[in-house]
PDB file of C-alpha atoms in Angstrom:
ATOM      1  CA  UNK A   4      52.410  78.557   7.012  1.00 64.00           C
ATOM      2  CA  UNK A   5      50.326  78.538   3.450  1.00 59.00           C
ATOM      3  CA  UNK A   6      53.503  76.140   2.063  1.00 63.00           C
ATOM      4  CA  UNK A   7      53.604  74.086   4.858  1.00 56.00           C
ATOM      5  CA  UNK A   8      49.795  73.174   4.178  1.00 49.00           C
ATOM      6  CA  UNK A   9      50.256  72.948   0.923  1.00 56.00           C
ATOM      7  CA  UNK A  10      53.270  70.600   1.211  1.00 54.00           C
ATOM      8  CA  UNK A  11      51.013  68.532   4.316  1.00 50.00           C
ATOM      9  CA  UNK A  12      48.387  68.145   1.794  1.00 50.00           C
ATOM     10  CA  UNK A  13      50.373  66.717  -1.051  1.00 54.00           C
ATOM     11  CA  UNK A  14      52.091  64.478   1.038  1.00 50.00           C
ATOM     12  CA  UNK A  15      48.591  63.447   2.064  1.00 53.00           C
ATOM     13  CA  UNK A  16      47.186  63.318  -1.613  1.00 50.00           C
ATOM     14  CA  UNK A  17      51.143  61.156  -1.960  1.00 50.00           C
ATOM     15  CA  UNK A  18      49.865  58.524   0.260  1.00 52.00           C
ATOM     16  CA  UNK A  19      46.983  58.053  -0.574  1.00 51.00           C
ATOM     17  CA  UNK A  20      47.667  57.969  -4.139  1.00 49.00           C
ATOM     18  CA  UNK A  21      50.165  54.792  -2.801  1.00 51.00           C
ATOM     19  CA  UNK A  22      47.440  53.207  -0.838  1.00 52.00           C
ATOM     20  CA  UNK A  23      45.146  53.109  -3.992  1.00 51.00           C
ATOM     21  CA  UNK A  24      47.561  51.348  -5.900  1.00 52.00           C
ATOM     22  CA  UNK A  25      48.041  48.555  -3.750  1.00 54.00           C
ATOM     23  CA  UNK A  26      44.606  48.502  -3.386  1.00 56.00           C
ATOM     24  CA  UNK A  27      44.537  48.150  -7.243  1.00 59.00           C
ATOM     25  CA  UNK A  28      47.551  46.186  -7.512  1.00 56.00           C
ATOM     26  CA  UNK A  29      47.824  43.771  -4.570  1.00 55.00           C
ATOM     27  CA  UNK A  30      51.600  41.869  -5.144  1.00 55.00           C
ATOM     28  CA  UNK A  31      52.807  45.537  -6.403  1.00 55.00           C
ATOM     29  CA  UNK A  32      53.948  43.913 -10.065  1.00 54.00           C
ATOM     30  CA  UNK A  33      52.221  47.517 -11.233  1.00 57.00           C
ATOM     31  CA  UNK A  34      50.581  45.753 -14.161  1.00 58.00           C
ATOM     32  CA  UNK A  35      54.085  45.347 -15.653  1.00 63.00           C
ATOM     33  CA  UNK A  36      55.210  41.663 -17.251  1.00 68.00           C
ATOM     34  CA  UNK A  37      58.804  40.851 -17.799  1.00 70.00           C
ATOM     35  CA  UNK A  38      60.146  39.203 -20.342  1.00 68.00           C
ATOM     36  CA  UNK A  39      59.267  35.893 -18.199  1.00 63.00           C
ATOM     37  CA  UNK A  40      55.622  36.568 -17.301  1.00 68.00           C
ATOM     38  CA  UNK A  41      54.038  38.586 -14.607  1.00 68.00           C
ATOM     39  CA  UNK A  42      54.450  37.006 -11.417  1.00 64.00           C
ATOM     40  CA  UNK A  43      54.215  39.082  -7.917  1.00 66.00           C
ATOM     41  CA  UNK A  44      57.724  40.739  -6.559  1.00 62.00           C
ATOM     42  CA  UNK A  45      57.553  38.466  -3.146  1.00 67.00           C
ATOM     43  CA  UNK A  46      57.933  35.056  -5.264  1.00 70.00           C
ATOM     44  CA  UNK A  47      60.013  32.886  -6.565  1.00 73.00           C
ATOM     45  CA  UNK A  48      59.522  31.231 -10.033  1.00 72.00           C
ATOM     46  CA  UNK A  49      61.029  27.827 -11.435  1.00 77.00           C
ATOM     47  CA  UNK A  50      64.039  28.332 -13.708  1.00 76.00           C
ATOM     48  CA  UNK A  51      63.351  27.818 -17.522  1.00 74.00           C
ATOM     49  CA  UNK A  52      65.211  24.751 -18.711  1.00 76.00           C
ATOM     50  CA  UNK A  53      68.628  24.887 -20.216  1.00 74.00           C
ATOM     51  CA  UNK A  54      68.258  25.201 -23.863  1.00 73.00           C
ATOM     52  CA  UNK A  55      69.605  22.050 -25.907  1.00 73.00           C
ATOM     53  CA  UNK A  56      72.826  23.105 -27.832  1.00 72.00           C
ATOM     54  CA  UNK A  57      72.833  20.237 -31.000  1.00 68.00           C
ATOM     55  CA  UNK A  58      76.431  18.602 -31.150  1.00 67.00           C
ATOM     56  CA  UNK A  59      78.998  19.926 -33.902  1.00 65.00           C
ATOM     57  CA  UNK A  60      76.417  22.635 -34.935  1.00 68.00           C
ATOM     58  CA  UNK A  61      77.979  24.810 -37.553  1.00 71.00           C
ATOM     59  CA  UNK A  62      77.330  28.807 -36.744  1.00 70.00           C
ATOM     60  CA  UNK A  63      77.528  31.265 -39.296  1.00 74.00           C
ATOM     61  CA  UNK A  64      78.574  34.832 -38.434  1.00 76.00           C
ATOM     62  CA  UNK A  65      75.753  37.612 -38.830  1.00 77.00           C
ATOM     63  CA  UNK A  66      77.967  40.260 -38.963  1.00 79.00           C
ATOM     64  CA  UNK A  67      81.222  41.718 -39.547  1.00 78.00           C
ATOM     65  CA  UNK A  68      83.841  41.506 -36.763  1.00 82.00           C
ATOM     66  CA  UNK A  69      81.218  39.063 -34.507  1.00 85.00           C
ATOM     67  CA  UNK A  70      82.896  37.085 -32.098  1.00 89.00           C
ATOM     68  CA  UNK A  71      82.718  33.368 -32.945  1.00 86.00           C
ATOM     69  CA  UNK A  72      80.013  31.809 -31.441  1.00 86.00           C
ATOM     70  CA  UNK A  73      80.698  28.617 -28.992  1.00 87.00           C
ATOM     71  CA  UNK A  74      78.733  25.596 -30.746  1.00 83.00           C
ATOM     72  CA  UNK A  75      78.931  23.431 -28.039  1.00 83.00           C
ATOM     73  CA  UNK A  76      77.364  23.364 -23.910  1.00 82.00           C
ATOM     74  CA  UNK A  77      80.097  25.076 -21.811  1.00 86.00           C
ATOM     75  CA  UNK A  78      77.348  24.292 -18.739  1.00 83.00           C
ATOM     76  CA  UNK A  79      80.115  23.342 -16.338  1.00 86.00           C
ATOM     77  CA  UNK A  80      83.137  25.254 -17.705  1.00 89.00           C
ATOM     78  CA  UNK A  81      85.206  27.345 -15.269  1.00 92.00           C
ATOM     79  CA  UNK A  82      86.337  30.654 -16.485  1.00 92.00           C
ATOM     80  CA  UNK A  83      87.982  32.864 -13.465  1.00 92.00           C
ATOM     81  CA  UNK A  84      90.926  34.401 -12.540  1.00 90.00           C
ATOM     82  CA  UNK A  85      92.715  30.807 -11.875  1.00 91.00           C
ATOM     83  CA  UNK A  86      91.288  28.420 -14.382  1.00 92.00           C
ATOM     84  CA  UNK A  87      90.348  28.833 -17.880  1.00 93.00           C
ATOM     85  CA  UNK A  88      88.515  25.655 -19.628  1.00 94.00           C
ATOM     86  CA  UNK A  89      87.916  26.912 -22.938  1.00 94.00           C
ATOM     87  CA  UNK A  90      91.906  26.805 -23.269  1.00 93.00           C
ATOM     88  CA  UNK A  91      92.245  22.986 -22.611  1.00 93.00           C
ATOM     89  CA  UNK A  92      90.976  22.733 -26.042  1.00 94.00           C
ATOM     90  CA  UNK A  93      91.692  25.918 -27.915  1.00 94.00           C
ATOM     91  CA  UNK A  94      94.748  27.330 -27.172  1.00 92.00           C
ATOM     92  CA  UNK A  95      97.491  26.934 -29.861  1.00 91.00           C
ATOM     93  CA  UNK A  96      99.325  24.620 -27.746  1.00 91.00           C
ATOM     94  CA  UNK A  97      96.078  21.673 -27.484  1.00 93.00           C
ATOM     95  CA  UNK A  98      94.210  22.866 -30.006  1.00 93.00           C
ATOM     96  CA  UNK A  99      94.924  20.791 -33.247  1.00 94.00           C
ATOM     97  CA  UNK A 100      95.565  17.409 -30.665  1.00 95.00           C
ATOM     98  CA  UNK A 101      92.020  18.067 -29.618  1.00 93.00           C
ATOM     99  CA  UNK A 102      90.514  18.925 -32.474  1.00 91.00           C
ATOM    100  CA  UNK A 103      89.075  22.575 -31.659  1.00 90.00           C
ATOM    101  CA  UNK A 104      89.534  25.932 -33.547  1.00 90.00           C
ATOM    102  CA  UNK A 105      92.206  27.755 -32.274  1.00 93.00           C
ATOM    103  CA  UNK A 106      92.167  31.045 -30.559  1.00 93.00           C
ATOM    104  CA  UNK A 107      92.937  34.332 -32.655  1.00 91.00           C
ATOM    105  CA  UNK A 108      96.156  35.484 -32.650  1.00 92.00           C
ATOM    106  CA  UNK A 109      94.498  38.661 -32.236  1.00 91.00           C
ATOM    107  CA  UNK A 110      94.248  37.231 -28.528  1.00 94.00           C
ATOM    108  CA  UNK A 111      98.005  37.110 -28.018  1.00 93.00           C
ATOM    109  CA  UNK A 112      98.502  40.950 -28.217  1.00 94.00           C
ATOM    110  CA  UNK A 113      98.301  43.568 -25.313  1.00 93.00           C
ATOM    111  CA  UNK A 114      97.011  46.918 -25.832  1.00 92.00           C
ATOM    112  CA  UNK A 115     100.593  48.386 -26.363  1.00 94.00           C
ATOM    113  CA  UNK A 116     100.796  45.498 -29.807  1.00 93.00           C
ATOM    114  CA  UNK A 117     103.146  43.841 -28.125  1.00 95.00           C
ATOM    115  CA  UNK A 118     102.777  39.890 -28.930  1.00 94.00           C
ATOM    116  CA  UNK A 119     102.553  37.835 -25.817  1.00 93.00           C
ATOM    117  CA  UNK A 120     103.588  34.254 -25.153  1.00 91.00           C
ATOM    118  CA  UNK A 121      99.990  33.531 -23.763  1.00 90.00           C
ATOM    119  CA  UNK A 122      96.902  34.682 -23.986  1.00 92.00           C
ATOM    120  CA  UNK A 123      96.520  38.365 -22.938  1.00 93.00           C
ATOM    121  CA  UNK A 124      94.734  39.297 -20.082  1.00 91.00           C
ATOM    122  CA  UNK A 125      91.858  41.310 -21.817  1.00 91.00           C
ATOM    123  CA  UNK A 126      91.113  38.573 -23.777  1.00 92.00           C
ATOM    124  CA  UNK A 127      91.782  35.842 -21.150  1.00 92.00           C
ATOM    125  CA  UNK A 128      87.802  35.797 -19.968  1.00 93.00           C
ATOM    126  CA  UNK A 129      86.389  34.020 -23.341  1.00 93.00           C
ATOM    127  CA  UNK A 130      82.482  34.242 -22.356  1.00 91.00           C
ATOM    128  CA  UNK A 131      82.703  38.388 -22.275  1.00 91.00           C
ATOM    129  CA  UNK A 132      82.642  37.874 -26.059  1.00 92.00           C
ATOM    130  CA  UNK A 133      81.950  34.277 -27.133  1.00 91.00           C
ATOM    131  CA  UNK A 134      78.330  33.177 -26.143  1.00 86.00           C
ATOM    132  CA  UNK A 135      76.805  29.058 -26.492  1.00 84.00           C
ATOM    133  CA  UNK A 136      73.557  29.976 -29.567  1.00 80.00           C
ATOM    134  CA  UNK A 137      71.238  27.534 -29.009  1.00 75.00           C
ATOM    135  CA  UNK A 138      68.036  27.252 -31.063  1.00 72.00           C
ATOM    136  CA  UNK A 139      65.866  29.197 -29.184  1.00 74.00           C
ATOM    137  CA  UNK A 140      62.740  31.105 -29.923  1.00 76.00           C
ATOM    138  CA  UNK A 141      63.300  34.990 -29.330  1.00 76.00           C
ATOM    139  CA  UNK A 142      62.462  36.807 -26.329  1.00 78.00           C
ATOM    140  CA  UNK A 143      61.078  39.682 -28.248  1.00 83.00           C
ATOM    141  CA  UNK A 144      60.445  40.284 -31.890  1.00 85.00           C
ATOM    142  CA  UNK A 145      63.423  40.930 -33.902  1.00 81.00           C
ATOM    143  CA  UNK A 146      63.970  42.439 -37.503  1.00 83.00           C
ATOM    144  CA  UNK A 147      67.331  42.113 -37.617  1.00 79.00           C
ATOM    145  CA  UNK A 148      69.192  40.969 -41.360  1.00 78.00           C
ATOM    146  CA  UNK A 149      72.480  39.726 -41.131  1.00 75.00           C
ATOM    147  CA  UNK A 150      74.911  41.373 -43.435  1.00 70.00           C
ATOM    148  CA  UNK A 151      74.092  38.800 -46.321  1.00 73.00           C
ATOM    149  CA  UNK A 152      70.928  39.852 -46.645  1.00 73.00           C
ATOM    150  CA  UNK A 153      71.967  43.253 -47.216  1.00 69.00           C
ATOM    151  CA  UNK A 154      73.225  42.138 -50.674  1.00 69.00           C
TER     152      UNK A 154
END
């Protein structure tokens, strides 16, 4: 009987606790902000705009092995199990006609090294590794160097 008090009362001393809080809190954001700005959980906020991406940017690599970034708005590309848009324009048959990089041959192997006649499909979905890099001011603060700073 004592634990079954003692359990009663701190389910008691539980709800209250909750009912404080919203008191405290009303919207129940907790006094937390995301990355976008405290706003209450039961509303809906405005999209940011779509960052500008600067025609025939040139992007350096920051590091070793980094995927190529895309310099270019891929807004309305379709990349899914029946379409691919990034290879209208960079696969080695369309690439040098349209004037695009072409794909690594590093993209024509399966996992067993064999070389394939087409792209392989683990590297068939480009945007898993290649991201658009607009200018855009950071989220949160960053120290990061890339590798020629390092020197």
């Amino acid at each position: 009987m004592k634990n079954f008090l003692i359990a009663l009362l701190s389910v008691g001393a539980l709800i209250s606790g909750a009912a404080v809080a919203e008191i405290e809190n009303p919207g129940g954001i907790g006094g937390l902000e995301s990355l976008r700005g405290a706003s209450e959980l039961e509303t809906t906020r405005a999209a940011d705009d779509f960052k500008k991406f600067p025609r025939e940017q040139v992007l350096d690599s920051s590091f070793v092995y980094q995927p190529p970034l895309i310099p270019h708005n891929i807004r309305s590309y379709e990349v899914s199990l029946n379409a691919n848009k990034c290879l209208a324009c960079h696969s080695w048959k369309n690439a040098k006609e349209m004037g695009a990089t072409k794909i690594s041959v590093t993209h024509y192997v399966n996992r067993e090294d064999a070389v394939l006649a087409d792209v392989s499909p683990r590297r068939y979905f480009c945007l898993q590794c290649h991201v658009p890099q607009a200018n855009a001011k950071p989220l949160v603060e960053n120290e990061y160097k890339s590798v020629d700073a390092l020197k």
